[in-house]
mmCIF file with all atom_site columns, C-alpha atoms in Angstrom:
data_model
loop_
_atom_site.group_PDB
_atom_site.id
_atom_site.type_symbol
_atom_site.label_atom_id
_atom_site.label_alt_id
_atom_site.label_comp_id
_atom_site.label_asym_id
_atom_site.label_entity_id
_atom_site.label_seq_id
_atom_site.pdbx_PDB_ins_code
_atom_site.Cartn_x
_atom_site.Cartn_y
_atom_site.Cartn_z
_atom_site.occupancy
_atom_site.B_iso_or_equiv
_atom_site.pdbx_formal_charge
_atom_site.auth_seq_id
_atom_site.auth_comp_id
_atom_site.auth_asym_id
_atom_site.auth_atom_id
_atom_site.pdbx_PDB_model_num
ATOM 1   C CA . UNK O 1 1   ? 239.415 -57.036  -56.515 1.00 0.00 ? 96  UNK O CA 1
ATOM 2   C CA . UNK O 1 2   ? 237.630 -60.303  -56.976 1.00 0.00 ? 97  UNK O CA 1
ATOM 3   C CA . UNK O 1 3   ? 239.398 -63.783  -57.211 1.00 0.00 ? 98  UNK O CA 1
ATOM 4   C CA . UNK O 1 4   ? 240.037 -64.800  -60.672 1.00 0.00 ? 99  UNK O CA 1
ATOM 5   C CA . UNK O 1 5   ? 240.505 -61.020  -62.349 1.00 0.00 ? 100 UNK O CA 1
ATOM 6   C CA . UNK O 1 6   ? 243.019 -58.504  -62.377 1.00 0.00 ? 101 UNK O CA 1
ATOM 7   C CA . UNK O 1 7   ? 242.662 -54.625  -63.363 1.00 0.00 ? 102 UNK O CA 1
ATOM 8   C CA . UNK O 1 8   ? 245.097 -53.281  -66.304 1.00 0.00 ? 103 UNK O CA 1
ATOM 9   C CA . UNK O 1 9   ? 246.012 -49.904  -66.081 1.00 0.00 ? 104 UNK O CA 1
ATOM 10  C CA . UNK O 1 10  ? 243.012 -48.840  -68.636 1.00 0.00 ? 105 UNK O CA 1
ATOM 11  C CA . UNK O 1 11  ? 240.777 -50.291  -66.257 1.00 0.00 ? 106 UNK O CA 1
ATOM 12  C CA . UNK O 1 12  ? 239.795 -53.223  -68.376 1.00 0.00 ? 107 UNK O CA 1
ATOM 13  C CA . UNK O 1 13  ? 239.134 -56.819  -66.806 1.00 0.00 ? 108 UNK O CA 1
ATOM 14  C CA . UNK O 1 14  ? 241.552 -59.323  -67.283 1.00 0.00 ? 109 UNK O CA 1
ATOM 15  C CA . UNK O 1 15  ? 240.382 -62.971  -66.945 1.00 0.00 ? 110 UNK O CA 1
ATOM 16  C CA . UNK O 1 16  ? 243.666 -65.132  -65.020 1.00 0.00 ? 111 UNK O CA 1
ATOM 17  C CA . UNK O 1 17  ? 241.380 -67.983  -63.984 1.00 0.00 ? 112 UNK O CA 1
ATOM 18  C CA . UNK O 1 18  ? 239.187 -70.812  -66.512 1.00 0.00 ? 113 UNK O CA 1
ATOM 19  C CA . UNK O 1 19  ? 236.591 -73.182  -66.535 1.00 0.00 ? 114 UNK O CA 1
ATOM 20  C CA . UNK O 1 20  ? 237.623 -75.525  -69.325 1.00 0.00 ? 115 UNK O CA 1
ATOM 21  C CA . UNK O 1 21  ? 234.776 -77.670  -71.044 1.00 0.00 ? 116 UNK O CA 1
ATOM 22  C CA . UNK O 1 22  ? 235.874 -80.455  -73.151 1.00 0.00 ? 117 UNK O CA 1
ATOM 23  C CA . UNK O 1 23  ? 233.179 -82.334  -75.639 1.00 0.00 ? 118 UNK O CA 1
ATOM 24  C CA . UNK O 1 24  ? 233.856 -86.044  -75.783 1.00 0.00 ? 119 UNK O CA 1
ATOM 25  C CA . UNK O 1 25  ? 232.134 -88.185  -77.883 1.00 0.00 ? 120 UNK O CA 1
ATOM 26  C CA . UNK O 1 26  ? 231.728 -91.192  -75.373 1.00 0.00 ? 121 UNK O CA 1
ATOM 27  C CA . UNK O 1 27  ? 229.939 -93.918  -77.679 1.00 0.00 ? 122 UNK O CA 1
ATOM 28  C CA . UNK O 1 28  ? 232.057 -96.834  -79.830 1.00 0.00 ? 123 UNK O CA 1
ATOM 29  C CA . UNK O 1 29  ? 232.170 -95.258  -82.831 1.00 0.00 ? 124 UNK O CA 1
ATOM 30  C CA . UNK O 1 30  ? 234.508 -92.217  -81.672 1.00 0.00 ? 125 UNK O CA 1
ATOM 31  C CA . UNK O 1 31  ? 237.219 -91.810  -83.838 1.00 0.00 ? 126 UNK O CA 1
ATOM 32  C CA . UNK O 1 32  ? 236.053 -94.244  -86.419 1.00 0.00 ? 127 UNK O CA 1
ATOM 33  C CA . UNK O 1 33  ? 238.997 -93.158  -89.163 1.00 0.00 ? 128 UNK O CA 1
ATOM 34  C CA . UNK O 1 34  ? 241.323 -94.934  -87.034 1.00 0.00 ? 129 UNK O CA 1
ATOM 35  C CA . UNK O 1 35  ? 240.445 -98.142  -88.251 1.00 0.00 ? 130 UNK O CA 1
ATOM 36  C CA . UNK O 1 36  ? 239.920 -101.643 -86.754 1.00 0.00 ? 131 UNK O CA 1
ATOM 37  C CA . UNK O 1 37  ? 237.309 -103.022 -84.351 1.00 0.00 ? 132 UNK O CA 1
ATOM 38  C CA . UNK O 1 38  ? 235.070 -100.486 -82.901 1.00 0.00 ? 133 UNK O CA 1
ATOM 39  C CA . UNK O 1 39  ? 236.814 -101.484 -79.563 1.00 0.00 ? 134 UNK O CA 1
ATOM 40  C CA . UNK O 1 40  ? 239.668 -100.937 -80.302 1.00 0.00 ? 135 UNK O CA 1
ATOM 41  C CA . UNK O 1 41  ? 239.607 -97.557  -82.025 1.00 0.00 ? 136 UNK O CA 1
ATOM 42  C CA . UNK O 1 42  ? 236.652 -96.460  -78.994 1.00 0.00 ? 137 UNK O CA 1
ATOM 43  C CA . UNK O 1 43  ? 239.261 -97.470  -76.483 1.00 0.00 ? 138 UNK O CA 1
ATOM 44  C CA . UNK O 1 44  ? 242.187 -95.371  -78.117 1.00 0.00 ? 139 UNK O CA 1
ATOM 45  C CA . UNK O 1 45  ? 239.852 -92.120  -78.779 1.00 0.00 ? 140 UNK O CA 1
ATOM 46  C CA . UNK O 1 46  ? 239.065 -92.688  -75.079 1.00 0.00 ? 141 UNK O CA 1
ATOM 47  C CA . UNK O 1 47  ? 242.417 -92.579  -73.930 1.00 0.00 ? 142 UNK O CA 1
ATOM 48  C CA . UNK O 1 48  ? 243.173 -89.465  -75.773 1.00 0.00 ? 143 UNK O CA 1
ATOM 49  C CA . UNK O 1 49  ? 240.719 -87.898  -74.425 1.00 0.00 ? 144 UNK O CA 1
ATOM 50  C CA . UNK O 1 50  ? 241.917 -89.166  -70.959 1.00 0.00 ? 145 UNK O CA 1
ATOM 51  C CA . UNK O 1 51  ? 245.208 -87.727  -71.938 1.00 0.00 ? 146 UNK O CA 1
ATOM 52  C CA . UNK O 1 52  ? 243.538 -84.462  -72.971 1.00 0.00 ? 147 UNK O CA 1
ATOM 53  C CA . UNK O 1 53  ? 241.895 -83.755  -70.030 1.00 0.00 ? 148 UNK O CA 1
ATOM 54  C CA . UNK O 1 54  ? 244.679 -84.825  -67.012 1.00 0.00 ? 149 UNK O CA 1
ATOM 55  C CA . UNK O 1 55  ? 246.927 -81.806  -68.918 1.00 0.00 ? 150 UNK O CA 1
ATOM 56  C CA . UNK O 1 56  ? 244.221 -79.474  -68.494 1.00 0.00 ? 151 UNK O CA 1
ATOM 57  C CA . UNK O 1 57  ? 243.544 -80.177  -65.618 1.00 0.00 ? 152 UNK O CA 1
ATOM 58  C CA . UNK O 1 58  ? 247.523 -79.674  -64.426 1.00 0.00 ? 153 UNK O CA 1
ATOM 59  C CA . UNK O 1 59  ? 247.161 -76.264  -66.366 1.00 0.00 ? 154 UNK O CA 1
ATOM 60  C CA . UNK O 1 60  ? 247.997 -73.040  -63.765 1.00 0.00 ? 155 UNK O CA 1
ATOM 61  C CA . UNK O 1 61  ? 245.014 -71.153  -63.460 1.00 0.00 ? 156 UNK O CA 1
ATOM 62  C CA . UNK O 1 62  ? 241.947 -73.788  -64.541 1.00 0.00 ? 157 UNK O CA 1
ATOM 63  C CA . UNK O 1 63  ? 239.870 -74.032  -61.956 1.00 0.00 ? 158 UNK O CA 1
ATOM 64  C CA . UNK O 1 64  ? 237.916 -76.830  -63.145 1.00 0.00 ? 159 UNK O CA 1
ATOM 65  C CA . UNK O 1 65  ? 237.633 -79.661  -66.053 1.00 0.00 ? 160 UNK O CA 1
ATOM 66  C CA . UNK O 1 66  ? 233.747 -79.994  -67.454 1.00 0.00 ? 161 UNK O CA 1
ATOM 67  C CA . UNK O 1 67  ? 233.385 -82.435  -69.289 1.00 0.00 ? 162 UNK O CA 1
ATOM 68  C CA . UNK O 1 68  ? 230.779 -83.023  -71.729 1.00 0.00 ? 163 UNK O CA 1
ATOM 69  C CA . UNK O 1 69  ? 230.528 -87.004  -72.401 1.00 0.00 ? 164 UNK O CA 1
ATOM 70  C CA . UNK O 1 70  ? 228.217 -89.890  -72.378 1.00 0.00 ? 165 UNK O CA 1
ATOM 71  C CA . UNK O 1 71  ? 227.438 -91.473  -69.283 1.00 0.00 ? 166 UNK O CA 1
ATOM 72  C CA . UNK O 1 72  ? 229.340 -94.784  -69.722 1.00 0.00 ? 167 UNK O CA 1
ATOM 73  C CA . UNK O 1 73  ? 232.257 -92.810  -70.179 1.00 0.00 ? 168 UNK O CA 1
ATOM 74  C CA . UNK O 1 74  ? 231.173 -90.681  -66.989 1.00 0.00 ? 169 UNK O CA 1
ATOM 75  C CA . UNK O 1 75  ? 233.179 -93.106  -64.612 1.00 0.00 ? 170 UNK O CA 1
ATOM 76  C CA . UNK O 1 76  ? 236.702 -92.686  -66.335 1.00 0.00 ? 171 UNK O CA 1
ATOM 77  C CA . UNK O 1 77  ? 236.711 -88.534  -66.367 1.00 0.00 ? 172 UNK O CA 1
ATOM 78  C CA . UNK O 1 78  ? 235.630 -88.328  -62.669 1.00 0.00 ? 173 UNK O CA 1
ATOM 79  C CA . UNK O 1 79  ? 237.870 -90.840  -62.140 1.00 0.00 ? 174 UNK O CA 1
ATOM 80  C CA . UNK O 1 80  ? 241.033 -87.905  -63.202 1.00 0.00 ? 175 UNK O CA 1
ATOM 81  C CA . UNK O 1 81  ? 239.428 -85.294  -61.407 1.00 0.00 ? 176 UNK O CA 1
ATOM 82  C CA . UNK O 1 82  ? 237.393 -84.336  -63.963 1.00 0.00 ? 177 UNK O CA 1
ATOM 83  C CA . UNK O 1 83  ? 233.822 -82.871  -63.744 1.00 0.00 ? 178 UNK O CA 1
ATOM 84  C CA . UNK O 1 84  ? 231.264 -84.796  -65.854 1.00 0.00 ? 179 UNK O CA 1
ATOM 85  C CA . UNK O 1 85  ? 228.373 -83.596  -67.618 1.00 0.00 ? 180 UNK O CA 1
ATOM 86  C CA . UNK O 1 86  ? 226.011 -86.532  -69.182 1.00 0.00 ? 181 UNK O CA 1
ATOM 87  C CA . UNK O 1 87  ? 224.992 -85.624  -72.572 1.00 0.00 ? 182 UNK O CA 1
ATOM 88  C CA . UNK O 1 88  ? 221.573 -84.787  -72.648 1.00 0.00 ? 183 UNK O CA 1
ATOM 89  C CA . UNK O 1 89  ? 219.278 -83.421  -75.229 1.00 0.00 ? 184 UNK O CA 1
ATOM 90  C CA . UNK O 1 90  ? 220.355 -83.997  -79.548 1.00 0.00 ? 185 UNK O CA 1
ATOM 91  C CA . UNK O 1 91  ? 223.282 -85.721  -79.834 1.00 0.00 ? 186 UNK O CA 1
ATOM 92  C CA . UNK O 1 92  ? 226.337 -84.283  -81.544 1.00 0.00 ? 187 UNK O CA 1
ATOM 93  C CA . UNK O 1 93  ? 229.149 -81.679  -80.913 1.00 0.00 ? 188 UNK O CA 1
ATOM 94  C CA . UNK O 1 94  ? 227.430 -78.334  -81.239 1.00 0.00 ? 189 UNK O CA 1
ATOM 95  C CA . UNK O 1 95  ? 224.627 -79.549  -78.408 1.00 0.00 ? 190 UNK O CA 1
ATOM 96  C CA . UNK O 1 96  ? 227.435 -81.122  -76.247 1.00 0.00 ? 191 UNK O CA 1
ATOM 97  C CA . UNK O 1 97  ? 229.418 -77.365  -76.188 1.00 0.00 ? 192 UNK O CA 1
ATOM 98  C CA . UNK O 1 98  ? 226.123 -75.863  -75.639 1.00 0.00 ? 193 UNK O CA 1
ATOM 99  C CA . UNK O 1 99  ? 225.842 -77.882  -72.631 1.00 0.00 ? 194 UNK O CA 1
ATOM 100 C CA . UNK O 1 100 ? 229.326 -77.489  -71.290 1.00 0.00 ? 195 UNK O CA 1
ATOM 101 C CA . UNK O 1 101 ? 228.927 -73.522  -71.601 1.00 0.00 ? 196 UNK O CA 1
ATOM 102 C CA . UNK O 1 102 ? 225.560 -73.484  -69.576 1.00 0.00 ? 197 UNK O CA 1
ATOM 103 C CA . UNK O 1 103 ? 226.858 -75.515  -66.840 1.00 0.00 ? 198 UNK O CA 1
ATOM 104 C CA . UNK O 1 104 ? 230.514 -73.476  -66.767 1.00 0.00 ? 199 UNK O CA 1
ATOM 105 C CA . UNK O 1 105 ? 228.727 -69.860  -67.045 1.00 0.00 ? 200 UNK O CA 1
ATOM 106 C CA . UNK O 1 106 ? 226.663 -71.209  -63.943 1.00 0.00 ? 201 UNK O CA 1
ATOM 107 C CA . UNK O 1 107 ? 230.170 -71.874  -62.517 1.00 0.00 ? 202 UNK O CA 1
ATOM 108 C CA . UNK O 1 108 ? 232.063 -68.328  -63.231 1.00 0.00 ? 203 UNK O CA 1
ATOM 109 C CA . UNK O 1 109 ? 230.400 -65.983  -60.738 1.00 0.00 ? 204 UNK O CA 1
ATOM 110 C CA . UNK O 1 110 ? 233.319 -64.802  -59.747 1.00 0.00 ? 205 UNK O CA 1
ATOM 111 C CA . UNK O 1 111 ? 233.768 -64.004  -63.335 1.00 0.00 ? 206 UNK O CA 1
ATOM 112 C CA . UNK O 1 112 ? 236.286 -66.491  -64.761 1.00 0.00 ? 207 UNK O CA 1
ATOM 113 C CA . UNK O 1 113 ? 236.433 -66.979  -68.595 1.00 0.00 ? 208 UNK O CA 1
ATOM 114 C CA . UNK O 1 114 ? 235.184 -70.438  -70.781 1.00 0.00 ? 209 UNK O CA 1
ATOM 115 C CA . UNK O 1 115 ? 237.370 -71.795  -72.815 1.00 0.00 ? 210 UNK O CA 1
ATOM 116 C CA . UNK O 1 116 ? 236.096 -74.816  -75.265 1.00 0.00 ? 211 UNK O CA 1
ATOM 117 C CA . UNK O 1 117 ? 238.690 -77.353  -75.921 1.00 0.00 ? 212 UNK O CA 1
ATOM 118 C CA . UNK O 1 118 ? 238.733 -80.630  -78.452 1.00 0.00 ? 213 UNK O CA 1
ATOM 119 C CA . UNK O 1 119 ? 239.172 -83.888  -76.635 1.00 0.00 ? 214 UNK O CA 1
ATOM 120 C CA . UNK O 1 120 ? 241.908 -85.190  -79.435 1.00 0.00 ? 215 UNK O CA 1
ATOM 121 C CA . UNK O 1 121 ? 245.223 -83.077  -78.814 1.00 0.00 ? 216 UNK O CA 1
ATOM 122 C CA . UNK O 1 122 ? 247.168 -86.145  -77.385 1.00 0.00 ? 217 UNK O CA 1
ATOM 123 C CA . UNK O 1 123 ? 250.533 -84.257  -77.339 1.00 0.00 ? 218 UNK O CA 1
ATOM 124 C CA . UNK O 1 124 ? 249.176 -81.317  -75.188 1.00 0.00 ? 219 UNK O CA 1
ATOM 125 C CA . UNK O 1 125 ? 250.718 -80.234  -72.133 1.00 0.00 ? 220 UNK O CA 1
ATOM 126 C CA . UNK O 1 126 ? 249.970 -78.334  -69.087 1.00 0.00 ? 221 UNK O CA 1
ATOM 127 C CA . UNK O 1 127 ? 252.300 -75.373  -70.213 1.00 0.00 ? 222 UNK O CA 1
ATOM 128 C CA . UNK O 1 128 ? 251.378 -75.370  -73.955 1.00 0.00 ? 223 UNK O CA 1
ATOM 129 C CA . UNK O 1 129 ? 247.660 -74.804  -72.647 1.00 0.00 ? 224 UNK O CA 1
ATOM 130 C CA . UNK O 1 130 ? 248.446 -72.272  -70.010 1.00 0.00 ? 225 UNK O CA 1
ATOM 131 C CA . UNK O 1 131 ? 251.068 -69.921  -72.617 1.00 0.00 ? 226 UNK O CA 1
ATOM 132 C CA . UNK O 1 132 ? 247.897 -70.098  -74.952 1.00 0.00 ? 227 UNK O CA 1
ATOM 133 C CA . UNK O 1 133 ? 245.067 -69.394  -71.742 1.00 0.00 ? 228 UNK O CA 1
ATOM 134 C CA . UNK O 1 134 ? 248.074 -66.824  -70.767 1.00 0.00 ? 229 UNK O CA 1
ATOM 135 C CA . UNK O 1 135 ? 247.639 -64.839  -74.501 1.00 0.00 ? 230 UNK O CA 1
ATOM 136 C CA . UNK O 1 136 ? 243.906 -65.638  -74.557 1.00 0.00 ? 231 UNK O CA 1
ATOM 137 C CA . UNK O 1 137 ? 243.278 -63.436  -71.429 1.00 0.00 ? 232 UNK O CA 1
ATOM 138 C CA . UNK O 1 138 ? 244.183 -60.078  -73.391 1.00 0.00 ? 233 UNK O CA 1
ATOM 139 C CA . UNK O 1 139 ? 241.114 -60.663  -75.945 1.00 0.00 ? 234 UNK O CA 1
ATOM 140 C CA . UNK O 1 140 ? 237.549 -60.795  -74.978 1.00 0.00 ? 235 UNK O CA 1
ATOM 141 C CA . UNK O 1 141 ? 237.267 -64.253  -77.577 1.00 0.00 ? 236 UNK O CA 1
ATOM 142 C CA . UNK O 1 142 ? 240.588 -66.201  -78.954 1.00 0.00 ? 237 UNK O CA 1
ATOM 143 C CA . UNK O 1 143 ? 240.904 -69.028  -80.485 1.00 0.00 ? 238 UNK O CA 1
ATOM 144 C CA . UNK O 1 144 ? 243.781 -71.411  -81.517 1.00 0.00 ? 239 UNK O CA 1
ATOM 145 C CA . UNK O 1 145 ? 243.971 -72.728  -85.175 1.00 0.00 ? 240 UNK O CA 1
ATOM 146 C CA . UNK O 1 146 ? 244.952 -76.735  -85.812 1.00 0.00 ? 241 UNK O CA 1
ATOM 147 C CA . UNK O 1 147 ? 248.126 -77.475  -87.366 1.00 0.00 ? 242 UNK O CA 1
ATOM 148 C CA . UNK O 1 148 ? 246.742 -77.403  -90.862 1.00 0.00 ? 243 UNK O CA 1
ATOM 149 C CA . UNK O 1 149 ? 244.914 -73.749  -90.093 1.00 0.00 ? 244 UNK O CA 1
ATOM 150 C CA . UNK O 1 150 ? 241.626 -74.953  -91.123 1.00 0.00 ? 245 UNK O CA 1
ATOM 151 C CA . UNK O 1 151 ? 240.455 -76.146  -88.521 1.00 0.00 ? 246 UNK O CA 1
ATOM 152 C CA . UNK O 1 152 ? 239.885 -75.032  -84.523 1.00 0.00 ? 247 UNK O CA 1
ATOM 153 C CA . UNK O 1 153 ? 241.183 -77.095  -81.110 1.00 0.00 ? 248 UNK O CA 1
ATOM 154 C CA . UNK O 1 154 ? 240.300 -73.945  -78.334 1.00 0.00 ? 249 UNK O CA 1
ATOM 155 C CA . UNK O 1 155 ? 238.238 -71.331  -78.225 1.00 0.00 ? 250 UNK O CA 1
ATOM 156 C CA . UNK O 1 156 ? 238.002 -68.796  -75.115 1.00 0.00 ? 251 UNK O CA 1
ATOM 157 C CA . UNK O 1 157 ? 235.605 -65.858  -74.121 1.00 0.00 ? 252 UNK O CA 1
ATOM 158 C CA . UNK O 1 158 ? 235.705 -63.656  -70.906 1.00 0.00 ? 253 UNK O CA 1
ATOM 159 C CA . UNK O 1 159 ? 232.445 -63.711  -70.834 1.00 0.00 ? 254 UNK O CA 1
ATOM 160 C CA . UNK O 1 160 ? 231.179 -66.919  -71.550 1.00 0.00 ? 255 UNK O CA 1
ATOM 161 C CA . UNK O 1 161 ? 227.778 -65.619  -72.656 1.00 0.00 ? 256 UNK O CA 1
ATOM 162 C CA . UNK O 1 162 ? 229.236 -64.145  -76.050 1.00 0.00 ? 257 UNK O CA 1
ATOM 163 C CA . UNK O 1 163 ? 230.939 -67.758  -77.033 1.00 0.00 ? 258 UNK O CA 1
ATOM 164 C CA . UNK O 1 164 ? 229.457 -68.447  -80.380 1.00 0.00 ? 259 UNK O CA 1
ATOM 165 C CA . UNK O 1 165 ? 231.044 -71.507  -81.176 1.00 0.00 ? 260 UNK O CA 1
ATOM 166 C CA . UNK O 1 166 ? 230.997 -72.958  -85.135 1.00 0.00 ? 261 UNK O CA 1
ATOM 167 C CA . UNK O 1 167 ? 233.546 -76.218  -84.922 1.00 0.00 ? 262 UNK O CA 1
ATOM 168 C CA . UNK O 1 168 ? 232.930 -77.880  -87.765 1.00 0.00 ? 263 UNK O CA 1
ATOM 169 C CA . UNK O 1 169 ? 234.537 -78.390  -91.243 1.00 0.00 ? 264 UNK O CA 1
ATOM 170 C CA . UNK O 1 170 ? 236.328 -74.680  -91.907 1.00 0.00 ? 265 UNK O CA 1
ATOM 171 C CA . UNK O 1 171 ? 235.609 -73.739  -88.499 1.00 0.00 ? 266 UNK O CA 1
ATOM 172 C CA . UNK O 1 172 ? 239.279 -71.284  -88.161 1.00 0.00 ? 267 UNK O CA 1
ATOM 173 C CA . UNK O 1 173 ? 237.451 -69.097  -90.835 1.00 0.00 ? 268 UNK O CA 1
ATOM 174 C CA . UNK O 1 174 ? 234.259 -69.379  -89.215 1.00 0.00 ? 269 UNK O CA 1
ATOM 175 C CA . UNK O 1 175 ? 235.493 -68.623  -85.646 1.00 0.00 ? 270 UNK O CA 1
ATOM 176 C CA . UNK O 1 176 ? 237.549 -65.932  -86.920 1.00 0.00 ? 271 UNK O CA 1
ATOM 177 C CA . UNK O 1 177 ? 234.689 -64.072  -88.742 1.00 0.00 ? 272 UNK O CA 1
ATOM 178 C CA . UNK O 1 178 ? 232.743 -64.437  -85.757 1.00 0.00 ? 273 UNK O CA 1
ATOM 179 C CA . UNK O 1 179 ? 235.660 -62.425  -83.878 1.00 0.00 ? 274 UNK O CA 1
ATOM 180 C CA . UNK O 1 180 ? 237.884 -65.029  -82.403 1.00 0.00 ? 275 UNK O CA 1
ATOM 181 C CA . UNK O 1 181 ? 241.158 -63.179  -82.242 1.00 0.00 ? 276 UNK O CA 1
ATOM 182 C CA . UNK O 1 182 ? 243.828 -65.932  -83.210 1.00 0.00 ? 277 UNK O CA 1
ATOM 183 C CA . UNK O 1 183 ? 246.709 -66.500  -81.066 1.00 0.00 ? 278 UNK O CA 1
ATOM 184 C CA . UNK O 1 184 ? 250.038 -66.545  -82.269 1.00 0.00 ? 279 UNK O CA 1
ATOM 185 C CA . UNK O 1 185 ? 250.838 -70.468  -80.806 1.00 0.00 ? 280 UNK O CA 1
ATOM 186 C CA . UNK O 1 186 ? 253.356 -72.406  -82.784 1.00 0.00 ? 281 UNK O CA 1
ATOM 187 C CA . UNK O 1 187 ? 252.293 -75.003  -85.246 1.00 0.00 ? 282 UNK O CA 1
ATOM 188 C CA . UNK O 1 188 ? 254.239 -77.884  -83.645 1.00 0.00 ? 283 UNK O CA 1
ATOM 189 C CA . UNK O 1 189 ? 252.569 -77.144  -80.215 1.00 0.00 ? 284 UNK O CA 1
ATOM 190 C CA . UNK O 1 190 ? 250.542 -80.198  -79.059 1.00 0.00 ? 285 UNK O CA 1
ATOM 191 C CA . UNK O 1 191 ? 247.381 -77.579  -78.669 1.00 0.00 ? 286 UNK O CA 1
ATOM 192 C CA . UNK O 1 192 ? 247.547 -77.609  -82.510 1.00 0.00 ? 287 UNK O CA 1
ATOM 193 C CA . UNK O 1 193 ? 247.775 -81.248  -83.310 1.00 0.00 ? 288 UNK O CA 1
ATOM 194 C CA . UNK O 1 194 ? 244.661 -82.820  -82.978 1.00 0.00 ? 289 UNK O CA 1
ATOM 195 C CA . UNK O 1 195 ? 244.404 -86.163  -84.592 1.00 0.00 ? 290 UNK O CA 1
ATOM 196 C CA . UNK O 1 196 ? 241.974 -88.085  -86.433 1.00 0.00 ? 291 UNK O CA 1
ATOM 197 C CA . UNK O 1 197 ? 244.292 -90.846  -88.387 1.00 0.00 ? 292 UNK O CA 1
ATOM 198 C CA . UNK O 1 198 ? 247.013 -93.541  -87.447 1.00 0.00 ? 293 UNK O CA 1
ATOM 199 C CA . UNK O 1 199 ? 249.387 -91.870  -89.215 1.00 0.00 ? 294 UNK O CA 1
ATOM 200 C CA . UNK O 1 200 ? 248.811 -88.439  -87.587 1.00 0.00 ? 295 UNK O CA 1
ATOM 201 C CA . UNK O 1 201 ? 249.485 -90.333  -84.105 1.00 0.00 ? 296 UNK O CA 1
ATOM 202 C CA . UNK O 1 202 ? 252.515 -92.070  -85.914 1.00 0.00 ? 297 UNK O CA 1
ATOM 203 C CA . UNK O 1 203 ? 253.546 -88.328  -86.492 1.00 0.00 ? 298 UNK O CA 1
ATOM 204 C CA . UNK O 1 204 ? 253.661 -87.678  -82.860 1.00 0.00 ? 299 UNK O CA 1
ATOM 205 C CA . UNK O 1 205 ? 255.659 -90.656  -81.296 1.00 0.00 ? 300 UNK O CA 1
ATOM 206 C CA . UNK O 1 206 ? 257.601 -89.513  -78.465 1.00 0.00 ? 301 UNK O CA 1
ATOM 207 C CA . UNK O 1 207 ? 255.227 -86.654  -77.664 1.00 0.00 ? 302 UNK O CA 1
ATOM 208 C CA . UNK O 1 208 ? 252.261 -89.019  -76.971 1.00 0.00 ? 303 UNK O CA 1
ATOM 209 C CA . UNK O 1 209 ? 250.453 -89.359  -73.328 1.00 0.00 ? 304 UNK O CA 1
ATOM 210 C CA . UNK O 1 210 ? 250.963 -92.342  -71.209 1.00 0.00 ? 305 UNK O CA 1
ATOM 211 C CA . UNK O 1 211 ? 247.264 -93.409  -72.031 1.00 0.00 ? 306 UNK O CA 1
ATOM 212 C CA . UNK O 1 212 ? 247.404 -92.916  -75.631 1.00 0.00 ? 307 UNK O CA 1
ATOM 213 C CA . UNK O 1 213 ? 250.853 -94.086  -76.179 1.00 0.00 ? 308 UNK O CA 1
ATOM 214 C CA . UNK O 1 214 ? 249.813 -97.579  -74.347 1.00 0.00 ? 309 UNK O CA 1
ATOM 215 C CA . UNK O 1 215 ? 246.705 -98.222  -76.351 1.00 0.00 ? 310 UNK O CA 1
ATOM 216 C CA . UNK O 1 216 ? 248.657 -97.287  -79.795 1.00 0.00 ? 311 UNK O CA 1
ATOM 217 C CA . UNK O 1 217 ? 250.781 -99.652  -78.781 1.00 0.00 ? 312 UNK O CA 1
ATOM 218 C CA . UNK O 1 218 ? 247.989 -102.183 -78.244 1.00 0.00 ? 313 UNK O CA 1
ATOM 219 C CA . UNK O 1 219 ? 246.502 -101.996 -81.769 1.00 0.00 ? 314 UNK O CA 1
#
C-alpha cells in the first residue's frame, strides 16, 4: 500500500495524509474592517494568519503548510515551518488558491489529498483541524461551513485535480452545489470562526492564539 492511503473494505482509497494551502493576503490593507492605521490592522491580520498556520501545521497527518502570500510576508511563514509560495500572476484570492493547488498537486505523488484553508480562524487548533481532515477523508470533496453557514473556511479533495474552489460572498451554497459534501463540525469550533471585525475577535477572548491575542492587545 502506498504511504499516505489506506484501502476500505470496498476497495475505495482513503486519503490519511494532506497538503494544506493557505491564501494570505500579505499587503497592508489585509483585514481593512478592523479599523485603525493600516499598520496596525496589517500587523494583526498577519498574526492571525501566523496563528492559523502554526495549528496546521501541529495537525496529525499534514504533511506540509503551502502557503500562498506576498513576498514581504514570505520571511514570517518560513520562519514557522511553513512553505511559501510568492504570489505571482493577478492578484486576489481565487489566483492565490489556484496557485497553492498547482504547487500541492505537484507535491501529492504519493497521492495525498488538498485541502484549502482561510488564513483568519484565530481560535483553530491542531485537533479541531485534524477531527474535520479525519471526516473529510470519507468524501472525495468536503468542505466546512463558517459559523454563520454562509460562508466557507476549508475545503478538501482527494484528488486535488477536481478542487473547484468558489470562496467568495455565498460561497457554502456555491461549494455545496459544486459537490462539497459538508461536514458535520460544530459551530463553536475555531475551524468555523473566521473573523473579519473587532468585535468578532472580542467574541473569542480566551480562545485566541498567542500571536493574535498579543497584537489585540496592542491596538
Amino acid at each position: 500500500m502506498r504511504p499516505g492511503t489506506r484501502v476500505s473494505t470496498q476497495g475505495a482509497r482513503r486519503v490519511t495524509d494532506w497538503w494544506v494551502v493557505v491564501p494570505v493576503k500579505g499587503t497592508a490593507d489585509a483585514k481593512s474592517r478592523f479599523g485603525g492605521s493600516p499598520g496596525a490592522h496589517a500587523s494583526l491580520a498577519r498574526a492571525i494568519a501566523l496563528d492559523t498556520v502554526e495549528a496546521a501545521l501541529a495537525t496529525p497527518g499534514v504533511l506540509g503548510v503551502l502557503v500562498v502570500t506576498s513576498s514581504e510576508a514570505s520571511a514570517d511563514f518560513a520562519g514557522i515551518g511553513a512553505t511559501v509560495v510568492v504570489e505571482a500572476g493577478p492578484p486576489g484570492l481565487t489566483s492565490a488558491i489556484a496557485q497553492g493547488i498547482e504547487r500541492a498537486t505537484a507535491r501529492s505523488a504519493m497521492g495525498e489529498g488538498v485541502a484549502i484553508l482561510l488564513g483568519d480562524l484565530p481560535a483553530l487548533s491542531a485537533e479541531e483541524l485534524g477531527q474535520a481532515l479525519g471526516l473529510a477523508a470519507a468524501h472525495p470533496r468536503a468542505m466546512v461551513a463558517d459559523a454563520d453557514g454562509t460562508g466557507t473556511t476549508l475545503i478538501t479533495a482527494l484528488s486535488p485535480a477536481t478542487h473547484a474552489p468558489a470562496f467568495g460572498i455565498g460561497s457554502a451554497a456555491a461549494h455545496a452545489a459544486a459537490g462539497y459534501v459538508v461536514l458535520p463540525v460544530s459551530a463553536a469550533s475555531g475551524l468555523r470562526r473566521d473573523v473579519d471585525t473587532l468585535e468578532e475577535l472580542r467574541e473569542l477572548a480566551g480562545r485566541l492564539g498567542v500571536r493574535t491575542a498579543a497584537a489585540f492587545r496592542g491596538l
